[in-house]
XYZ file of N, CA and C in Angstrom:
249
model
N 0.802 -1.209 0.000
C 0.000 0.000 0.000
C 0.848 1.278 0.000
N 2.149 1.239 0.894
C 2.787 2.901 0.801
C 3.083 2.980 -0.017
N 3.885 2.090 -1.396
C 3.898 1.839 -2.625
C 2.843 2.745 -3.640
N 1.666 2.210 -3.514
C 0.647 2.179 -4.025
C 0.624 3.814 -3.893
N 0.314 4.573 -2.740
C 0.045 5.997 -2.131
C 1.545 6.562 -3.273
N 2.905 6.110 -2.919
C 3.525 7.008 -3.340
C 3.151 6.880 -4.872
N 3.140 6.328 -5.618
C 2.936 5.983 -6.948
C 1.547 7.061 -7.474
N 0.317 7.020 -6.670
C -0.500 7.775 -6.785
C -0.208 9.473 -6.688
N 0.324 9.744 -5.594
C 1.815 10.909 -5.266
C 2.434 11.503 -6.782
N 2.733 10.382 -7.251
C 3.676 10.636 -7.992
C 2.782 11.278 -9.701
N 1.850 10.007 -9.547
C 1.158 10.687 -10.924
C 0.246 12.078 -10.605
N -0.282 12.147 -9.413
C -0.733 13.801 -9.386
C 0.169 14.749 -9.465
N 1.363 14.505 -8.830
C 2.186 15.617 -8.906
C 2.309 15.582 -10.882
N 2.891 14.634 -11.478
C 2.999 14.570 -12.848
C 1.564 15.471 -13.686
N 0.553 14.725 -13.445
C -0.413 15.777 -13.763
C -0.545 17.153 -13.842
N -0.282 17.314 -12.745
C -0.763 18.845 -12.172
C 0.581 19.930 -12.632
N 1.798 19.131 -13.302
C 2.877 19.277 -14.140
C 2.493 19.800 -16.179
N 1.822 18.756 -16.220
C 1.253 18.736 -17.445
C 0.432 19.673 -17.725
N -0.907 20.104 -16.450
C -1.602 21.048 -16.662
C -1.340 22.046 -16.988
N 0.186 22.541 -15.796
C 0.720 23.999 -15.720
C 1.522 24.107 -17.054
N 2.007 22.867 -17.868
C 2.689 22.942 -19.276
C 1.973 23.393 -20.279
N 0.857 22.560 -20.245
C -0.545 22.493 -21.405
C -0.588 24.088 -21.161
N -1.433 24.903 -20.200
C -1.290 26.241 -19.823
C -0.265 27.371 -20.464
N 0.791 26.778 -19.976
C 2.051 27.647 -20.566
C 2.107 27.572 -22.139
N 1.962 26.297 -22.959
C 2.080 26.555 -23.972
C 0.942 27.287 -25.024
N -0.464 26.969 -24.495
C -1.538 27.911 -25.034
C -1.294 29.502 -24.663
N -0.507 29.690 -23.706
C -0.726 30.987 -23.185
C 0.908 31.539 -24.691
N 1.812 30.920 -24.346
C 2.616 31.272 -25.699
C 2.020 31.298 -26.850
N 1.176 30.166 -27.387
C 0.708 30.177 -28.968
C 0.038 31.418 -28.734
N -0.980 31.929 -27.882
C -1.624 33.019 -28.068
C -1.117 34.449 -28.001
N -0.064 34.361 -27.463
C 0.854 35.594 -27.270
C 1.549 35.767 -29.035
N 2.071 34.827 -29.426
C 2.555 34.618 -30.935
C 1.515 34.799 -31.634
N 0.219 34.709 -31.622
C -0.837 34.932 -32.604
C -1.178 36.189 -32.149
N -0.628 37.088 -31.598
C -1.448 38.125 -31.388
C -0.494 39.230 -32.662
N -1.708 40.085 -33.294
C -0.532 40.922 -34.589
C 0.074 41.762 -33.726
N -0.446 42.314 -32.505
C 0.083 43.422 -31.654
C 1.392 43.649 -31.635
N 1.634 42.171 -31.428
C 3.687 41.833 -31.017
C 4.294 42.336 -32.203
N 3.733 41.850 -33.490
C 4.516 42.169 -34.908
C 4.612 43.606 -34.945
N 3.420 44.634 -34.098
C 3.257 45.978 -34.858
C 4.715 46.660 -33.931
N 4.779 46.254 -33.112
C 5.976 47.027 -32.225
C 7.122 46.431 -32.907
N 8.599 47.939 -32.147
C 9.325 47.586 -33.113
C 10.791 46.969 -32.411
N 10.218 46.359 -31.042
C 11.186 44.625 -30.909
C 10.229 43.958 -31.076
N 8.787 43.689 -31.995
C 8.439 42.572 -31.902
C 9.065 41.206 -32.730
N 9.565 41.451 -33.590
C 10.499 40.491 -33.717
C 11.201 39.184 -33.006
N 11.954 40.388 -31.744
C 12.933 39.881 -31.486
C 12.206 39.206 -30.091
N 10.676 39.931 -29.797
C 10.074 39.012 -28.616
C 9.651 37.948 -29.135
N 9.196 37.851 -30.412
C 8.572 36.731 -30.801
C 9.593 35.464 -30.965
N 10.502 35.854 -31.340
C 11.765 34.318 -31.174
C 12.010 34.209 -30.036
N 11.936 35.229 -29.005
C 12.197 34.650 -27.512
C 10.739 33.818 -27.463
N 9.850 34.813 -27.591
C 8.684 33.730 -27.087
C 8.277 32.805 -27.817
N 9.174 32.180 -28.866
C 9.329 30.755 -30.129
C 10.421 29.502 -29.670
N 11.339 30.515 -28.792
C 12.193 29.623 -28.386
C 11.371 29.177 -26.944
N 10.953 29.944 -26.570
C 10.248 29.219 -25.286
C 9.011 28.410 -25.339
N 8.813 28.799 -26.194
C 7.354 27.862 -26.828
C 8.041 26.485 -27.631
N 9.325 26.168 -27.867
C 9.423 25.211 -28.300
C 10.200 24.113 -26.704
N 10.550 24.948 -25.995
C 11.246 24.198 -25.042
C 9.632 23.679 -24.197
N 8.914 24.412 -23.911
C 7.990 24.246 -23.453
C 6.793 23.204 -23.783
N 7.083 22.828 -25.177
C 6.363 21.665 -25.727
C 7.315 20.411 -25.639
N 8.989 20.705 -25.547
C 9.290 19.467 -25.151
C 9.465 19.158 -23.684
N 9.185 19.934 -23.087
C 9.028 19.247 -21.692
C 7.403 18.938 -21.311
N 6.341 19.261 -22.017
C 5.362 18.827 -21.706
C 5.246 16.949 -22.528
N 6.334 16.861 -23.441
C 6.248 15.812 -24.384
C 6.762 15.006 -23.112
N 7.665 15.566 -22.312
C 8.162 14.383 -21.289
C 7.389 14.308 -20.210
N 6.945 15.291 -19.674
C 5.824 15.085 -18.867
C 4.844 14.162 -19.200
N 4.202 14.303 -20.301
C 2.742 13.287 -20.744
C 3.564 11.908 -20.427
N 4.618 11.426 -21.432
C 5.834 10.203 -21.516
C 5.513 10.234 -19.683
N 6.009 10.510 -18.727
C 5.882 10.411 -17.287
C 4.900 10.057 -16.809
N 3.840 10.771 -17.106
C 2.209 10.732 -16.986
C 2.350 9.090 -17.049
N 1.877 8.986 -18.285
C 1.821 7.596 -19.435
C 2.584 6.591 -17.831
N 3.800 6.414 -17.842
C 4.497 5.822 -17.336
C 3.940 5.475 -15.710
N 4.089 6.916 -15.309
C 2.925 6.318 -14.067
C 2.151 6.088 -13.434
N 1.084 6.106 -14.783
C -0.396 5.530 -14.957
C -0.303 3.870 -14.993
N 1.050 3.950 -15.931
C 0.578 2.574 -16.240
C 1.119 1.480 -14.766
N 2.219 2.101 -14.442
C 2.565 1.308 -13.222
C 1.855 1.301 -11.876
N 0.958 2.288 -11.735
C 0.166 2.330 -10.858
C -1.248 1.280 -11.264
N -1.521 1.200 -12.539
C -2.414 -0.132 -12.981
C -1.945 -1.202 -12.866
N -0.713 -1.244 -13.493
C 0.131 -2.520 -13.099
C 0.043 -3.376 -11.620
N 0.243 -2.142 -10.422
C 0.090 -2.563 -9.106
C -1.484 -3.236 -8.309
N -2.374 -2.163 -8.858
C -3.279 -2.373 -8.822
C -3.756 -3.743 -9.262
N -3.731 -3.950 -9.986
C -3.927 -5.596 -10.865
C -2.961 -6.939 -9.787
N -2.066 -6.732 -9.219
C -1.609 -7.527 -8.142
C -0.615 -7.948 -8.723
N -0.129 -7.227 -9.604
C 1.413 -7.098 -10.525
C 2.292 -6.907 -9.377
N 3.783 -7.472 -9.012
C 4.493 -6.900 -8.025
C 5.334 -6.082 -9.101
């Protein structure tokens, strides 16, 4: 069972990881879709900052979900009377 609890532990914290990612990266795509950024005159140079962060930000949500995934499945695994 403490097994079981930390494992459960583990995928909320992972979740609640993913959420704040999922979040971050809609909140970038929408900042990049806005023409506002283009009309100013560093928008340019915010928009590759906020391109480069929008791309780091989708690969750590890619590892997060991969985590997710992972300890979903081992927490089913246990559940089922898998050691």
């Amino acid at each position: 069972q403490p097994r079981e609890r930390a494992s459960r532990r583990e995928l909320a914290a992972v979740e609640a990881r993913v959420a704040e990612l999922e979040a971050r990266v809609a909140d970038l795509v929408s900042r990049l879709e806005d023409p506002a950024l283009y009309a100013q005159a560093d928008g340019p140079r915010r928009a590759g900052k906020l391109g480069r962060e929008l791309e780091e930000a989708r690969r750590e949500l890619e590892v997060q979900i991969e985590c997710w995934a992972e300890a979903g499945d081992a927490l089913d695994v246990r559940g089922a009377g898998v050691p």
